[in-house]
XYZ file of C-alpha atoms in Angstrom:
713
model
C 20.719 -5.332 18.680
C 18.865 -8.855 18.537
C 19.982 -10.697 15.624
C 18.420 -13.327 16.572
C 14.192 -14.835 17.745
C 14.088 -18.271 19.510
C 10.488 -18.534 20.996
C 8.975 -22.233 23.307
C 5.566 -20.268 24.401
C 2.407 -19.862 22.469
C 1.567 -17.135 20.982
C -1.608 -15.400 22.935
C -5.390 -14.463 20.851
C -6.942 -10.469 21.206
C -10.962 -10.498 20.086
C -12.481 -6.472 20.537
C -15.090 -5.287 18.110
C -15.882 -1.599 16.757
C -16.691 1.090 18.845
C -18.733 3.324 16.647
C -21.563 4.751 18.847
C -19.494 6.250 22.449
C -15.975 6.638 23.177
C -13.482 7.889 21.319
C -11.069 5.016 21.833
C -9.198 3.272 19.222
C -10.824 -0.338 17.253
C -8.761 -2.958 18.917
C -10.742 -5.868 16.386
C -9.101 -8.525 14.844
C -8.957 -8.964 11.739
C -12.358 -8.726 9.184
C -13.179 -13.006 8.028
C -11.581 -12.559 5.001
C -8.308 -10.795 6.186
C -6.253 -14.559 5.910
C -8.480 -16.514 3.299
C -5.394 -16.631 0.304
C -7.870 -17.038 -1.957
C -10.000 -14.527 -0.501
C -9.206 -11.913 -3.860
C -11.339 -14.376 -5.241
C -14.033 -12.802 -3.436
C -16.770 -9.945 -5.424
C -15.990 -6.601 -3.634
C -20.070 -6.994 -3.206
C -19.665 -10.469 -1.088
C -17.154 -8.137 0.756
C -19.265 -6.708 2.057
C -22.059 -9.370 2.626
C -19.365 -11.202 4.444
C -19.256 -7.255 6.503
C -22.466 -7.218 6.662
C -22.863 -10.643 8.292
C -20.486 -10.035 10.935
C -21.495 -7.062 11.867
C -18.646 -5.560 11.308
C -18.434 -1.649 10.367
C -16.029 -0.904 6.991
C -15.805 2.278 5.517
C -14.846 2.990 1.685
C -12.966 6.377 0.107
C -13.597 7.848 -3.074
C -10.640 10.358 -5.079
C -10.225 12.412 -8.158
C -7.945 12.236 -10.301
C -4.052 14.868 -10.356
C -3.675 17.429 -13.268
C -0.702 16.204 -12.100
C 2.659 13.793 -12.496
C 3.605 14.676 -9.107
C 0.411 15.027 -8.067
C -0.447 11.034 -9.238
C 2.761 10.579 -6.968
C 1.351 12.247 -4.161
C -2.402 10.937 -4.930
C -0.579 7.547 -4.086
C 1.313 8.468 -1.195
C -2.053 9.481 0.218
C -3.195 5.587 -0.448
C -0.125 4.188 1.239
C -1.403 6.371 4.079
C -4.344 5.869 4.158
C -3.934 1.965 3.487
C -2.931 1.664 6.960
C -6.079 2.075 8.085
C -7.907 -1.084 5.879
C -10.885 0.717 3.872
C -12.723 -1.921 2.699
C -12.381 -0.060 -0.542
C -11.533 2.916 -2.618
C -13.536 4.695 -5.771
C -11.669 6.965 -8.702
C -14.384 8.761 -10.274
C -14.655 9.672 -14.279
C -13.817 12.365 -15.720
C -14.658 12.776 -18.919
C -12.785 16.391 -19.810
C -9.235 14.289 -18.545
C -9.432 11.610 -21.235
C -10.169 9.326 -18.316
C -9.545 5.589 -20.181
C -6.341 6.992 -21.432
C -3.285 6.006 -20.514
C -1.712 8.932 -18.895
C -0.635 9.039 -15.257
C -3.431 11.569 -14.435
C -6.766 9.684 -15.936
C -9.168 7.229 -13.864
C -8.234 4.566 -15.552
C -4.289 4.483 -14.335
C -5.050 5.995 -11.315
C -7.723 2.641 -10.890
C -5.023 0.152 -11.675
C -2.119 2.147 -10.071
C -4.758 2.274 -6.412
C -5.594 -1.359 -6.936
C -2.383 -3.146 -8.538
C 0.566 -0.684 -6.922
C -1.499 0.128 -3.475
C -3.676 -3.434 -2.273
C -6.771 -1.439 -2.453
C -9.696 -2.871 -3.467
C -11.402 -0.230 -6.499
C -13.719 0.305 -7.239
C -13.790 2.903 -11.349
C -16.941 4.623 -11.999
C -18.261 5.184 -15.581
C -20.118 7.440 -16.711
C -22.655 6.445 -20.009
C -22.794 10.527 -20.912
C -21.215 11.141 -24.327
C -19.599 7.710 -25.146
C -21.270 5.075 -27.682
C -22.307 2.164 -27.221
C -18.844 0.588 -28.236
C -16.596 3.443 -26.434
C -18.460 2.146 -23.314
C -17.642 -1.032 -24.378
C -13.381 -0.735 -24.647
C -13.693 0.632 -21.748
C -14.869 -1.711 -19.529
C -12.897 -4.793 -21.483
C -9.985 -2.749 -20.091
C -10.926 -2.152 -16.777
C -11.030 -5.862 -16.537
C -7.705 -6.612 -18.446
C -6.550 -4.358 -15.931
C -7.921 -6.354 -13.403
C -10.592 -2.955 -11.995
C -13.821 -5.518 -11.147
C -16.241 -3.014 -9.460
C -17.954 -0.329 -10.671
C -19.627 2.821 -10.149
C -22.453 2.488 -12.845
C -22.660 6.833 -13.224
C -25.432 8.573 -16.211
C -22.948 11.736 -15.713
C -23.246 14.897 -17.021
C -23.281 16.758 -19.970
C -20.195 19.534 -20.389
C -21.401 23.358 -18.488
C -23.877 25.464 -19.609
C -25.694 22.309 -22.534
C -28.694 20.839 -21.869
C -28.892 16.667 -21.410
C -29.345 14.567 -25.064
C -29.278 11.246 -24.761
C -26.570 10.695 -26.926
C -26.576 8.363 -30.906
C -25.664 5.048 -30.087
C -25.458 5.358 -27.422
C -26.460 4.676 -23.010
C -29.253 7.579 -22.417
C -29.505 6.525 -18.490
C -27.805 4.666 -16.160
C -30.217 2.473 -15.715
C -28.753 0.893 -19.674
C -25.188 1.073 -19.061
C -26.140 -1.498 -15.533
C -28.328 -3.407 -18.429
C -25.176 -3.316 -20.622
C -22.247 -4.860 -18.322
C -24.790 -7.408 -17.591
C -25.679 -8.371 -20.470
C -21.674 -8.516 -21.204
C -19.802 -9.275 -18.844
C -22.363 -11.415 -16.809
C -21.355 -11.465 -13.222
C -17.523 -10.093 -13.891
C -18.264 -6.700 -12.286
C -19.750 -5.969 -8.712
C -21.358 -2.964 -10.079
C -22.766 -0.013 -7.989
C -25.375 2.758 -8.735
C -25.872 6.182 -6.892
C -28.616 7.030 -5.187
C -30.176 10.571 -3.483
C -31.700 10.603 -0.347
C -33.852 14.061 -1.779
C -33.965 12.600 -5.550
C -32.512 13.310 -8.329
C -32.443 16.800 -8.787
C -33.577 16.507 -12.719
C -36.368 14.244 -11.374
C -39.558 14.584 -11.396
C -40.255 14.556 -7.743
C -38.792 12.638 -4.561
C -41.164 9.074 -5.611
C -40.127 8.623 -9.071
C -35.960 8.893 -7.970
C -37.006 5.729 -6.134
C -38.552 3.955 -8.778
C -35.528 4.841 -11.535
C -33.169 3.480 -8.959
C -35.294 0.598 -8.874
C -35.110 0.025 -11.693
C -31.273 0.455 -11.493
C -31.153 -1.856 -8.942
C -33.629 -4.511 -10.544
C -31.628 -4.449 -14.022
C -28.143 -5.825 -12.165
C -26.737 -3.268 -9.634
C -24.641 -5.135 -6.128
C -26.075 -2.471 -3.833
C -26.285 1.483 -3.138
C -23.730 4.649 -2.918
C -25.734 7.968 -1.597
C -25.489 11.615 -2.474
C -23.951 14.008 -0.122
C -26.843 15.169 2.684
C -26.190 16.695 5.880
C -29.108 15.213 8.858
C -29.392 11.351 9.382
C -33.121 12.052 9.496
C -32.477 11.931 5.527
C -30.936 8.687 5.399
C -32.994 7.241 6.834
C -36.019 7.735 5.777
C -34.500 7.137 1.957
C -32.940 3.961 3.872
C -37.163 3.451 4.872
C -38.242 4.277 1.735
C -36.091 1.617 -0.467
C -37.131 -0.900 1.929
C -40.519 -0.590 1.195
C -40.300 -0.566 -1.815
C -38.573 -3.173 -2.345
C -35.302 -2.043 -2.730
C -33.448 -4.894 -0.281
C -29.112 -4.292 -1.606
C -26.744 -2.177 0.954
C -26.899 0.974 1.351
C -24.081 3.178 2.129
C -24.512 6.424 2.704
C -21.761 9.312 1.541
C -20.239 11.434 3.536
C -18.123 14.381 2.725
C -16.637 15.915 6.035
C -16.757 19.882 5.557
C -12.760 20.991 4.643
C -13.346 24.337 3.657
C -16.326 27.386 3.729
C -15.892 28.277 -0.818
C -15.682 24.085 -1.586
C -18.640 23.714 0.850
C -20.541 26.562 -1.978
C -19.436 24.899 -5.045
C -20.324 20.818 -4.176
C -23.675 22.460 -2.933
C -23.582 24.601 -5.484
C -22.928 21.747 -8.406
C -25.440 19.138 -6.106
C -27.964 21.070 -5.774
C -27.998 20.234 -2.602
C -29.181 23.339 0.329
C -26.929 22.995 3.079
C -29.031 22.780 6.629
C -29.531 26.687 7.308
C -28.679 26.123 11.493
C -25.110 24.531 9.421
C -24.651 27.602 7.875
C -25.091 30.297 10.714
C -22.176 28.075 12.659
C -20.044 28.796 9.394
C -20.795 32.239 8.431
C -18.652 34.119 11.719
C -15.886 31.626 11.153
C -15.342 31.241 6.411
C -12.232 32.568 6.646
C -10.556 30.063 9.293
C -9.751 27.395 7.560
C -8.818 25.372 10.416
C -11.606 26.041 12.265
C -13.665 25.259 9.782
C -11.981 21.749 9.868
C -12.012 21.209 12.832
C -16.145 21.651 13.189
C -16.752 19.443 10.173
C -14.956 16.901 12.006
C -17.492 16.775 14.354
C -20.193 17.205 12.321
C -19.211 14.113 10.304
C -18.528 12.284 12.986
C -22.032 12.906 15.272
C -23.806 12.033 12.148
C -22.839 8.777 11.685
C -22.868 7.886 14.938
C -26.322 9.042 14.896
C -26.130 6.743 11.429
C -25.140 3.788 12.916
C -27.305 3.724 16.125
C -30.127 4.016 14.453
C -28.998 0.927 12.502
C -29.889 1.720 9.025
C -25.970 1.903 8.221
C -23.284 -1.436 7.560
C -20.422 1.443 6.635
C -19.720 4.909 5.155
C -18.192 6.193 2.454
C -16.201 9.095 2.415
C -16.241 11.102 -0.573
C -12.779 13.034 0.898
C -11.672 15.509 -1.314
C -8.137 13.459 -1.935
C -7.399 15.650 1.281
C -6.964 13.030 4.001
C -6.234 14.647 7.535
C -10.499 14.707 8.677
C -11.274 12.412 6.810
C -8.626 10.813 9.098
C -9.512 12.347 12.581
C -13.236 11.364 11.563
C -12.318 7.804 10.964
C -9.792 7.644 14.467
C -12.809 9.427 16.749
C -15.545 6.465 15.217
C -12.615 3.353 16.215
C -12.698 2.950 12.901
C -9.450 3.558 11.804
C -7.760 -0.069 12.079
C -3.540 -0.595 12.511
C -3.742 -4.168 13.031
C 0.449 -5.218 12.673
C -0.049 -8.580 11.380
C 0.035 -8.766 8.403
C -1.664 -11.384 6.142
C 2.578 -12.412 4.437
C 5.874 -11.218 5.001
C 5.100 -8.990 1.481
C 2.071 -6.416 0.127
C -0.168 -8.977 -1.833
C -1.981 -6.650 -4.758
C -5.898 -6.682 -4.735
C -5.546 -8.295 -8.490
C -8.180 -11.061 -8.353
C -6.041 -12.357 -10.767
C -2.876 -12.217 -7.831
C -5.447 -14.012 -5.265
C -3.628 -17.312 -4.934
C 0.484 -15.987 -5.152
C 0.909 -16.913 -2.009
C 5.805 -16.952 -2.946
C 8.075 -13.933 -4.897
C 11.459 -13.996 -4.642
C 12.580 -11.721 -1.539
C 14.537 -9.005 -3.962
C 12.085 -7.033 -4.708
C 10.900 -7.196 -1.250
C 11.316 -2.820 -0.783
C 10.230 -2.090 -4.089
C 7.132 -4.586 -4.241
C 5.542 -2.284 -7.016
C 8.969 -2.765 -8.960
C 8.328 -6.512 -8.773
C 4.190 -6.154 -9.772
C 4.880 -3.385 -12.271
C 7.485 -6.389 -14.392
C 5.297 -9.458 -13.632
C 2.130 -8.052 -14.370
C 1.450 -10.061 -17.742
C 1.841 -13.275 -16.212
C -0.962 -15.944 -16.257
C 0.065 -17.524 -13.351
C 1.209 -17.256 -9.590
C 3.689 -18.710 -7.768
C 0.884 -20.541 -4.739
C 3.242 -23.666 -2.198
C 6.229 -23.373 -4.101
C 8.070 -21.985 -6.560
C 8.968 -23.956 -8.377
C 12.253 -24.818 -10.216
C 13.134 -21.199 -11.933
C 14.980 -22.023 -15.908
C 13.055 -18.422 -16.712
C 10.342 -17.129 -15.553
C 9.692 -14.587 -18.387
C 9.933 -11.671 -16.024
C 8.459 -8.266 -17.477
C 12.265 -4.438 -18.088
C 11.807 -1.943 -16.658
C 13.959 0.695 -18.633
C 11.244 3.485 -17.870
C 12.579 3.776 -13.473
C 9.911 6.626 -14.082
C 7.051 6.259 -13.666
C 4.190 7.539 -11.137
C 4.089 4.276 -8.608
C 7.728 3.820 -9.112
C 8.781 7.418 -8.575
C 9.718 8.280 -5.235
C 7.819 10.548 -2.628
C 10.537 12.932 -1.923
C 10.883 15.373 -4.030
C 14.845 15.955 -5.860
C 15.813 19.124 -3.231
C 14.359 16.833 0.058
C 16.399 13.882 -1.800
C 19.343 16.057 -2.248
C 20.144 17.526 1.306
C 19.045 13.531 2.923
C 22.506 11.558 0.121
C 23.939 14.924 -0.078
C 24.968 18.001 -2.160
C 28.124 16.567 -3.535
C 29.917 13.174 -2.728
C 33.184 13.482 -3.259
C 34.068 9.798 -2.059
C 33.594 6.483 -1.795
C 33.184 7.446 1.804
C 30.486 10.014 1.614
C 28.368 7.149 -0.640
C 28.681 4.795 2.768
C 28.404 7.284 5.090
C 24.728 7.412 3.402
C 23.621 4.095 3.772
C 25.603 3.977 7.409
C 23.088 7.364 8.583
C 19.936 6.325 7.228
C 20.416 2.424 9.351
C 21.916 4.100 12.399
C 19.542 7.014 12.178
C 22.270 10.069 12.655
C 21.634 12.791 10.268
C 23.874 13.526 7.753
C 27.311 16.245 7.697
C 24.395 18.628 6.797
C 21.969 17.782 9.839
C 19.320 16.484 8.223
C 17.563 12.259 9.165
C 17.990 10.157 6.442
C 14.841 8.211 5.521
C 14.645 6.341 2.809
C 17.914 5.678 -0.303
C 17.482 4.310 -3.809
C 16.673 1.326 -2.853
C 14.473 1.424 -0.064
C 11.597 4.634 -0.444
C 9.977 3.721 3.265
C 11.811 4.295 6.676
C 13.609 1.089 8.405
C 10.711 -1.769 9.162
C 10.511 -2.567 12.245
C 12.493 -5.880 11.566
C 15.051 -3.987 10.707
C 16.274 -2.455 13.536
C 16.873 -5.695 15.109
C 20.336 -5.663 12.739
C 20.278 -1.844 12.969
C 23.475 -1.433 15.072
C 25.768 -4.563 12.788
C 24.144 -2.987 9.779
C 25.612 0.305 10.910
C 28.577 -1.132 11.384
C 28.806 -2.652 8.554
C 27.823 0.138 6.065
C 30.258 2.563 7.635
C 32.820 0.278 6.722
C 31.305 -0.336 2.387
C 29.224 -3.072 3.230
C 25.482 -1.263 1.627
C 23.061 -3.302 2.166
C 19.522 -2.935 0.763
C 18.255 -5.986 2.077
C 18.278 -8.351 5.157
C 16.081 -10.435 8.067
C 17.411 -11.519 11.124
C 17.171 -15.408 11.197
C 13.552 -16.805 13.617
C 12.968 -20.158 15.166
C 9.815 -20.457 15.554
C 8.405 -17.229 16.551
C 4.628 -16.345 17.789
C 2.460 -15.769 14.628
C 1.162 -12.726 16.254
C 4.477 -11.166 17.447
C 4.545 -7.698 16.355
C 7.447 -7.167 14.704
C 8.219 -10.734 12.773
C 4.781 -11.878 12.365
C 2.487 -13.309 9.773
C -0.489 -14.454 8.825
C -3.317 -16.791 11.305
C -3.469 -16.246 14.105
C -1.882 -19.790 16.207
C 1.174 -20.062 13.378
C 4.540 -19.919 13.902
C 6.800 -18.265 11.808
C 10.627 -18.900 10.673
C 13.283 -17.496 8.678
C 16.927 -17.947 7.984
C 19.706 -14.610 8.070
C 19.867 -12.981 5.425
C 21.984 -9.983 3.241
C 21.632 -8.499 0.425
C 24.624 -5.799 0.281
C 26.617 -3.706 -2.398
C 30.620 -3.651 -1.953
C 33.775 -2.898 -4.254
C 35.840 -5.774 -6.046
C 38.581 -6.703 -2.688
C 35.984 -6.718 -0.134
C 35.024 -10.266 -2.905
C 37.588 -10.934 -3.191
C 38.584 -11.824 -0.369
C 35.238 -12.443 1.295
C 35.628 -15.708 -1.626
C 39.282 -16.690 0.032
C 37.417 -16.965 3.237
C 34.000 -18.135 2.567
C 34.691 -21.707 2.319
C 35.092 -21.174 5.835
C 31.879 -20.333 6.192
C 29.268 -23.837 4.937
C 26.406 -23.131 5.905
C 26.035 -19.778 4.011
C 24.571 -19.711 0.538
C 25.685 -17.201 -1.527
C 25.848 -15.542 -5.056
C 27.943 -12.638 -5.962
C 27.356 -10.866 -9.175
C 28.668 -7.353 -11.374
C 26.733 -5.059 -12.874
C 27.654 -7.014 -16.230
C 27.065 -10.335 -15.243
C 30.352 -11.057 -16.158
C 32.056 -11.807 -13.233
C 28.743 -14.689 -11.481
C 30.397 -16.988 -8.471
C 27.253 -18.910 -5.978
C 27.017 -22.061 -4.263
C 24.302 -22.419 -4.793
C 21.855 -24.419 -7.252
C 21.928 -22.351 -10.724
C 17.202 -23.359 -10.900
C 16.636 -24.063 -7.134
C 15.120 -21.727 -4.890
C 16.131 -21.406 -1.324
C 13.946 -20.719 1.147
C 14.291 -18.292 3.618
C 10.635 -18.023 5.045
C 8.398 -19.693 6.378
C 5.211 -20.687 8.990
C 3.007 -23.610 10.153
C -0.604 -22.949 11.078
C -3.346 -25.273 12.117
C -5.519 -26.980 10.300
C -2.736 -25.704 7.084
C -0.069 -26.740 4.991
C 3.168 -24.803 5.064
C 3.604 -21.957 3.602
C 6.568 -20.812 2.468
C 5.627 -17.025 0.865
C 9.374 -16.153 0.203
C 13.011 -17.859 -1.883
C 15.965 -16.843 -2.887
C 15.761 -18.175 -6.605
C 19.240 -17.745 -8.342
C 17.875 -16.683 -11.924
C 15.914 -13.886 -10.511
C 18.602 -12.807 -8.645
C 19.578 -12.147 -11.845
C 16.853 -10.628 -13.144
C 17.443 -7.916 -9.696
C 20.631 -7.493 -10.571
C 20.127 -5.370 -13.504
C 17.352 -2.985 -11.296
C 19.263 -3.171 -8.284
C 22.787 -1.371 -10.342
C 20.326 0.404 -12.232
C 19.270 2.223 -9.279
C 22.528 3.774 -8.809
C 22.525 5.935 -12.004
C 18.304 6.370 -12.227
C 17.603 7.387 -8.798
C 20.133 8.484 -6.953
C 23.126 9.562 -10.033
C 20.750 12.042 -12.117
C 19.643 14.106 -9.127
C 23.326 15.228 -10.334
C 24.428 17.664 -13.579
C 26.068 15.061 -16.414
C 30.361 14.778 -16.269
C 29.558 16.274 -12.688
C 31.654 14.146 -9.812
C 29.178 13.525 -8.109
C 27.168 11.626 -10.473
C 30.122 10.283 -12.222
C 31.286 8.516 -8.756
C 27.905 7.103 -7.972
C 28.391 5.576 -12.161
C 31.624 4.233 -10.888
C 30.250 2.069 -8.046
C 27.629 1.347 -10.678
C 29.601 -0.559 -12.516
C 33.147 -1.760 -10.320
C 31.044 -2.829 -7.809
C 29.392 -6.477 -7.119
C 26.248 -7.709 -5.349
C 25.728 -9.836 -2.985
C 23.504 -12.732 -1.897
C 24.179 -15.061 1.566
C 21.849 -17.290 4.165
C 22.292 -18.849 6.780
C 21.083 -21.801 7.125
C 21.703 -23.053 10.301
C 18.557 -20.537 11.991
C 17.910 -22.295 14.834
C 21.305 -21.163 15.793
C 23.157 -17.520 16.159
C 23.854 -15.984 12.662
C 26.923 -16.754 11.938
C 27.426 -13.933 8.992
C 28.560 -10.496 10.499
C 31.604 -12.928 11.849
C 31.617 -13.706 7.998
C 32.109 -10.265 7.519
C 34.375 -9.729 9.755
C 36.165 -12.617 9.026
C 36.533 -11.205 5.604
C 38.016 -7.442 6.586
C 40.341 -10.099 8.482
C 40.605 -11.752 5.244
C 41.443 -8.736 3.296
C 43.457 -6.499 5.810
C 45.557 -9.579 5.313
C 45.523 -9.230 1.759
C 46.446 -5.558 2.681
C 49.751 -6.483 4.528
C 51.548 -8.808 1.832
C 51.629 -7.017 -0.636
C 53.010 -3.439 1.856
C 55.064 -6.374 3.615
C 56.799 -7.279 0.021
C 57.433 -4.285 -0.554
C 59.449 -2.878 2.385
C 60.321 -5.551 5.018
C 62.369 -3.570 7.388
C 58.771 -2.194 9.325
C 57.874 -3.132 12.701
C 54.269 -3.193 13.243
C 53.701 -3.758 17.069
C 52.639 -6.726 18.578
C 48.945 -5.859 17.594
C 49.569 -7.284 14.772
C 51.396 -10.522 15.594
C 48.791 -13.758 14.523
C 48.367 -11.582 11.858
C 52.180 -11.520 10.549
C 52.212 -15.674 11.833
C 48.707 -16.474 9.492
C 51.200 -14.886 6.820
C 53.765 -17.107 7.226
C 52.347 -19.648 7.186
C 50.764 -19.048 3.960
C 54.488 -18.114 2.052
C 55.349 -21.503 4.256
C 53.657 -23.261 1.293
C 54.399 -21.663 -1.362
C 50.585 -21.235 -1.293
C 49.767 -17.226 -2.832
C 46.332 -18.273 -3.762
C 43.467 -18.374 -1.733
C 44.335 -19.941 1.798
C 41.507 -20.815 3.499
C 42.284 -19.670 7.318
C 39.595 -21.232 10.508
C 36.623 -18.988 11.740
C 38.252 -18.276 14.893
C 41.066 -17.067 13.533
C 40.369 -14.482 10.858
C 37.461 -13.174 13.667
C 39.945 -13.203 16.685
C 42.472 -11.874 13.825
C 39.197 -9.729 13.059
C 38.999 -8.142 16.656
C 42.726 -7.581 17.512
C 42.394 -5.031 13.154
C 39.669 -3.080 14.414
C 42.218 -2.604 18.167
C 45.109 -1.541 16.105
C 44.093 -0.383 13.349
C 46.421 3.167 13.381
C 49.261 1.791 13.271
C 48.673 0.235 10.636
C 47.683 3.047 8.438
C 50.267 4.918 10.070
C 52.756 3.022 8.914
C 51.022 2.462 5.357
C 51.192 6.558 5.494
C 55.434 6.145 6.521
C 55.942 3.831 3.795
C 54.800 6.307 1.212
């Protein structure tokens, strides 16, 4: 266990470049030029592409289509989360006219694009087709996309319904070039505009050369870059780029690549796209058409070879993947090319949203650190976001969270999986404590299932939490149910793989922090011992807010994380704010019922138990301000339990003074006698040393007091 990190030496620096043409070695390069620019969210996608091209750094992007069900939307967001780890430059979401793409449902194109941008932190481009839409409809969709933060549009004509010929709509936009003009005329540079290119010519074009002229029209109308339709041979794209340049098309051209993942899907896509699959590919696939794994393996190697040829030819600044909402093949290709980047460094301790209006946000309350999507949802209507300092917070206008089943807040695990982890039946509070204990300790539950999440954190433990894992699991076993924590850190290099964040060459600091639920008896004992720990700020509150104890200023936040970096002001990204804590407590207590309790039938003992806990337990946060020294929070919790034991013994002895206990409790009894001799039956504040020593003795002899209590009963 390593509760404190203290660094007194400079951190190192690394630099390497991507391997894309030769060896299959992982890419260990540093972050892109914009990753640690705290105003980089203001840069348009066109600017980000330009910066990558100027740096010579290859990039990739990913295409997805909206799923058909809410469960599919949850799964797609989980896929976004996994693929986000590789740092794609952007993703795009297709426009499905048959599925109400501009609506509010979980499966609409607009909603999926907003979720990718705002809740998964991915730069996101939305497809928009003008087929069968009036100008008013197109304008309405563009306004809504802009309101959601989407600033990049792939402008397409779209296809008519199956079986119908193309007819320009009345009061509509006949072609993609008209859509590009409309966007520029109405919105100026608010949107980055991408258009489609066809390396073998659009199937409806009169000729390849004529299609190139139409492409130049779209670029001249205001398109910023081009993504191509899929193709199978490198020379097809190389020729296309040369022909575009000869015609005066100078914007970036990104090749679109679709990994072959099954025989049937390849045939279907080729049919819809009116593409001819090369005979050499057909000859290889035909004998293995019923072996999906073999086809997928071939598809990976075919794509890797194709992309390497493009990179070696110097014609492709990056690659756009048509994923078909799958990730295995794309991940394998990226890793073989060295484009799968997993740099552990973070710009800030929490994940930033990709929405441009949050681009200057640098401060958040620590309470939502494990539920960042909920925080973003509750602050989505803010006009400004804290930058530099949280400031005075008399009344931060957090939105209400009433629907805990919004698909982007829903657990990625099924109900059956959650029940296996959290218990098919809960018979006592100890059963609940054991869930927290197993989650933190890594031990399987009594059914042999590993617990990888709790209602307050849908992810596995972070590497930072592992520094506190031993102590956390110990106290959770005893009913201190932690939902948030951080160790104290005194000058760790910003490159540290566990607690580091921010630009290289800096140092980060943080105060020890604990947040937990616990019962009323523990809270009463905690309030008695807290005066012996003057370096600790605390805030203790029940679900209704009728009990609210704190030694903090009611409207003044406490910084718990900060960093100093070359050439910058001090960054203070995480605070404990009393007003925000009261907002958070409603959400935190509700999760007992909404995310856990509702797994069980109404009126069941398990559900009633969780409801009772939500109504009777308290939520506590503790901050140890003396960050250069070993944290005293563990001693504080030990003192709380010692005080609790004293309270229990006092009640017990008053009932039966003839009970004999072993000498192991002499100190505890003497402390009680000292209290009684002063006639003080309220809050007696023992020294920290007395209480901690008593707690250690209590652990050794706890079986004796239990036996004595049982005998008395």
